[in-house]
Coordinates of C-alpha atoms in Angstrom, one line a residue:
Chain A
X21 CA -8.5 -58.1 -28.0
X22 CA -11.5 -56.0 -27.0
X23 CA -11.0 -52.5 -25.6
X24 CA -9.9 -52.5 -22.0
X25 CA -11.7 -49.2 -21.3
X26 CA -14.7 -47.6 -22.8
X27 CA -15.9 -44.0 -22.4
X28 CA -19.5 -44.3 -21.1
X29 CA -20.9 -40.9 -20.4
X30 CA -22.4 -39.7 -18.1
X31 CA -21.2 -42.5 -15.8
X32 CA -17.5 -42.2 -16.8
X33 CA -15.1 -44.8 -18.0
X34 CA -16.2 -48.5 -18.0
X35 CA -13.5 -51.0 -17.2
X36 CA -13.8 -53.9 -19.6
X37 CA -11.3 -56.3 -17.9
X38 CA -12.3 -59.8 -16.8
X39 CA -11.5 -61.0 -13.3
X40 CA -8.2 -62.6 -14.3
X41 CA -7.0 -59.5 -16.0
X42 CA -8.0 -57.3 -13.0
X43 CA -6.1 -59.8 -10.7
X44 CA -2.9 -59.3 -12.8
X45 CA -3.1 -55.5 -12.4
X46 CA -3.8 -55.7 -8.7
X47 CA -0.9 -58.2 -8.1
X48 CA 1.4 -56.0 -10.2
X49 CA 0.6 -53.0 -8.0
X50 CA 1.2 -55.1 -5.0
X51 CA 4.5 -56.4 -6.4
X52 CA 5.7 -52.9 -7.2
X53 CA 4.6 -51.6 -3.8
X54 CA 6.8 -54.2 -2.2
X55 CA 9.8 -53.3 -4.5
X56 CA 9.3 -49.6 -3.5
X57 CA 9.2 -50.3 0.2
X58 CA 12.3 -52.5 -0.1
X59 CA 14.1 -49.2 -0.8
X60 CA 16.2 -50.3 -3.8
X61 CA 17.5 -48.2 -6.7
X62 CA 14.5 -49.5 -8.8
X63 CA 12.3 -46.8 -7.2
X64 CA 14.5 -43.7 -8.0
X65 CA 12.1 -42.6 -10.7
X66 CA 9.3 -42.1 -8.2
X67 CA 11.3 -39.6 -6.3
X68 CA 13.9 -38.1 -8.6
X69 CA 16.1 -35.0 -7.9
X70 CA 14.2 -31.6 -8.0
X71 CA 17.1 -29.3 -8.9
X72 CA 19.7 -29.5 -11.8
X73 CA 22.1 -27.7 -9.6
X74 CA 23.7 -30.2 -7.2
X75 CA 24.2 -27.7 -4.4
X76 CA 20.6 -26.7 -4.5
X77 CA 19.5 -30.3 -4.6
X78 CA 21.6 -31.0 -1.5
X79 CA 20.1 -28.0 0.3
X80 CA 16.7 -29.2 -0.7
X81 CA 17.4 -32.7 0.6
X82 CA 18.6 -31.2 4.0
X83 CA 15.5 -28.9 4.2
X84 CA 13.0 -31.6 3.2
X85 CA 14.4 -35.0 4.1
X86 CA 11.2 -36.7 3.0
X87 CA 12.2 -39.1 0.3
X88 CA 11.1 -42.2 2.4
X89 CA 7.7 -40.5 3.1
X90 CA 7.2 -40.0 -0.7
X91 CA 8.0 -43.6 -1.4
X92 CA 5.8 -44.8 1.4
X93 CA 3.0 -42.7 0.0
X94 CA 3.5 -44.2 -3.4
X95 CA 3.4 -47.7 -2.0
X96 CA 0.2 -47.0 -0.1
X97 CA -1.4 -45.5 -3.3
X98 CA -0.4 -48.7 -5.2
X99 CA -1.9 -50.9 -2.5
X100 CA -5.1 -48.9 -2.6
X101 CA -5.2 -49.2 -6.4
X102 CA -6.8 -52.6 -6.0
X103 CA -10.0 -50.9 -5.0
X104 CA -10.0 -48.8 -8.2
X105 CA -9.3 -51.8 -10.4
X106 CA -12.2 -53.7 -8.8
X107 CA -14.7 -51.0 -10.0
X108 CA -17.0 -51.3 -13.0
X109 CA -16.9 -47.6 -13.8
X110 CA -14.3 -44.9 -13.0
X111 CA -14.8 -41.1 -12.8
X112 CA -12.3 -39.0 -14.8
X113 CA -10.4 -38.2 -11.6
X114 CA -10.2 -41.9 -10.7
X115 CA -9.1 -42.8 -14.3
X116 CA -6.3 -40.2 -13.9
X117 CA -5.3 -41.9 -10.6
X118 CA -5.3 -45.3 -12.3
X119 CA -3.2 -44.1 -15.2
X120 CA -0.7 -42.6 -12.7
X121 CA -0.5 -45.9 -10.8
X122 CA 0.0 -47.9 -14.0
X123 CA 2.7 -45.6 -14.9
X124 CA 4.4 -46.0 -11.5
X125 CA 4.4 -49.8 -12.0
X126 CA 6.0 -49.3 -15.5
X127 CA 8.7 -46.9 -14.0
X128 CA 9.7 -49.4 -11.4
X129 CA 9.6 -52.5 -13.6
X130 CA 11.7 -50.8 -16.2
X131 CA 14.4 -50.4 -13.6
X132 CA 14.0 -53.9 -12.1
X133 CA 16.7 -56.2 -13.6
X134 CA 15.6 -59.4 -12.0
X135 CA 19.4 -60.3 -11.8
X136 CA 20.0 -63.8 -10.8
X137 CA 16.5 -64.8 -11.4
X138 CA 15.5 -67.6 -13.8
X139 CA 14.6 -66.7 -17.4
X140 CA 11.0 -67.3 -16.7
X141 CA 11.0 -64.6 -14.0
X142 CA 12.8 -62.1 -16.3
X143 CA 10.3 -63.0 -19.1
X144 CA 7.4 -62.5 -16.6
X145 CA 8.7 -59.1 -15.8
X146 CA 8.9 -58.1 -19.5
X147 CA 5.5 -59.5 -20.2
X148 CA 4.0 -57.6 -17.2
X149 CA 5.6 -54.3 -18.4
X150 CA 4.2 -54.8 -21.9
X151 CA 0.7 -55.6 -20.5
X152 CA 0.7 -52.5 -18.2
X153 CA 1.9 -50.4 -21.2
X154 CA -0.9 -51.7 -23.3
X155 CA -3.5 -50.9 -20.5
X156 CA -2.0 -47.4 -19.9
X157 CA -2.2 -46.7 -23.7
X158 CA -5.8 -47.9 -23.9
X159 CA -6.7 -45.8 -20.8
X160 CA -5.1 -42.7 -22.3
X161 CA -7.0 -43.1 -25.6
X162 CA -10.2 -42.7 -23.6
X163 CA -9.3 -40.0 -21.2
X164 CA -7.2 -37.8 -23.4
Chain B
X29 CA 17.5 11.8 -15.4
X30 CA 16.9 9.7 -18.4
X31 CA 20.1 8.0 -17.9
X32 CA 19.2 7.2 -14.3
X33 CA 15.8 5.8 -15.4
X34 CA 17.6 3.6 -18.0
X35 CA 19.9 2.3 -15.3
X36 CA 17.0 1.5 -13.0
X37 CA 15.3 -0.4 -15.9
X38 CA 18.5 -2.3 -16.6
X39 CA 18.9 -3.2 -13.0
X40 CA 15.2 -4.3 -12.7
X41 CA 15.7 -6.4 -15.8
X42 CA 18.9 -8.0 -14.5
X43 CA 17.2 -8.7 -11.2
X44 CA 14.2 -10.2 -13.1
X45 CA 16.6 -12.6 -15.0
X46 CA 18.2 -13.5 -11.6
X47 CA 14.9 -14.3 -10.1
X48 CA 13.7 -16.2 -13.1
X49 CA 13.6 -20.0 -12.8
X50 CA 12.4 -22.7 -15.2
X51 CA 10.6 -26.1 -15.0
X52 CA 12.6 -28.3 -17.2
X53 CA 11.1 -31.5 -18.5
X54 CA 13.6 -34.3 -19.4
X55 CA 13.2 -37.2 -21.9
X56 CA 13.2 -40.7 -20.7
X57 CA 12.8 -44.1 -22.2
X58 CA 9.8 -45.2 -20.1
X59 CA 7.2 -42.5 -20.2
X60 CA 4.9 -42.9 -23.2
X61 CA 4.6 -39.8 -25.5
X62 CA 0.7 -39.8 -25.2
X63 CA 1.1 -39.9 -21.4
X64 CA 3.5 -36.9 -21.4
X65 CA 1.0 -35.0 -23.5
X66 CA -1.8 -36.0 -21.2
X67 CA 0.1 -34.9 -18.1
X68 CA 1.2 -31.5 -19.6
X69 CA -2.5 -30.8 -20.4
X70 CA -3.7 -31.9 -17.0
X71 CA -1.1 -29.9 -15.0
X72 CA -0.7 -26.8 -17.0
X73 CA -4.0 -26.7 -18.9
X74 CA -2.1 -26.4 -22.1
X75 CA -4.0 -26.9 -25.4
X76 CA -3.3 -30.3 -27.0
X77 CA -1.2 -28.7 -29.7
X78 CA 1.1 -27.0 -27.3
X79 CA 1.4 -30.0 -25.1
X80 CA 2.3 -32.1 -28.2
X81 CA 4.8 -29.7 -29.4
X82 CA 6.6 -29.5 -26.0
X83 CA 6.5 -33.3 -25.7
X84 CA 8.1 -33.7 -29.1
X85 CA 10.7 -31.2 -28.2
X86 CA 11.6 -33.3 -25.1
X87 CA 11.6 -36.4 -27.2
X88 CA 13.9 -34.9 -29.9
X89 CA 16.1 -32.6 -28.0
X90 CA 16.3 -34.4 -24.7
X91 CA 14.6 -31.7 -22.6
X92 CA 12.2 -28.7 -22.9
X93 CA 11.3 -25.8 -20.7
X94 CA 7.6 -26.1 -20.0
X95 CA 7.2 -23.2 -17.6
X96 CA 9.2 -20.1 -16.3
X97 CA 8.6 -18.1 -13.1
X98 CA 9.5 -17.8 -9.5
X99 CA 11.5 -20.5 -7.8
X100 CA 8.6 -21.6 -5.6
X101 CA 6.2 -21.9 -8.5
X102 CA 8.7 -24.0 -10.4
X103 CA 9.3 -26.2 -7.3
X104 CA 5.5 -26.7 -7.2
X105 CA 5.4 -27.6 -11.0
X106 CA 8.2 -30.1 -10.5
X107 CA 6.5 -31.7 -7.5
X108 CA 3.3 -32.1 -9.6
X109 CA 5.3 -33.6 -12.6
X110 CA 7.1 -36.0 -10.3
X111 CA 3.7 -37.1 -8.8
X112 CA 2.8 -38.3 -12.3
X113 CA 6.1 -40.0 -12.7
X114 CA 7.7 -37.5 -15.1
X115 CA 11.3 -36.6 -14.9
X116 CA 11.6 -32.8 -14.3
X117 CA 13.9 -30.4 -12.5
X118 CA 14.0 -26.8 -11.5
X119 CA 16.8 -24.9 -13.3
X120 CA 17.6 -21.6 -15.0
X121 CA 15.9 -20.7 -18.3

């Protein structure tokens, strides 16, 4: 498999994915955005507790009841990720954004059990997780 | 006089501990080690060696303190770490 991302100074980071591979990433982001907006437990890693102390956490939740806003923002970022993936070249800031979005997908897919789904769906979920992990690793090698 | 100054210093020191908060980064099975190293470098501008050492401490011990300071600063740190998808909390050092 050729490298998915190549450092190409001064332009930035070149995306070396074909259209089919880009479509997989875009559809993954869209799938995860829908899971996030459904409001299930799968999304908890995107908005975890801020305090170790339960009383402080409860006080924080009362003072800033913005959990749904956080998740709505994440879902919007994932939907906008399609535009990033369509690019030929990314700046370092855009590559940082793409790495974060790929990681969001992994965090949600790792918590998604696909219970009651046929084996093909569960297998698809695992394959997707592995593919996104590979892409994130490849991107990190270039931007780190 | 010297006794009073010492007491003052002790009180200041105790007050300092009371006001001291920590950013605690927790281990999890999803975030990749290179990703955690990258994020620590990006947020805290740590040299790669320090980011790697802290990441391995998280991986081996389950958690690591990555910053200490005021409560507001630690809340800000935790928010930044959450935005990258890392699992972090504000606690006591």
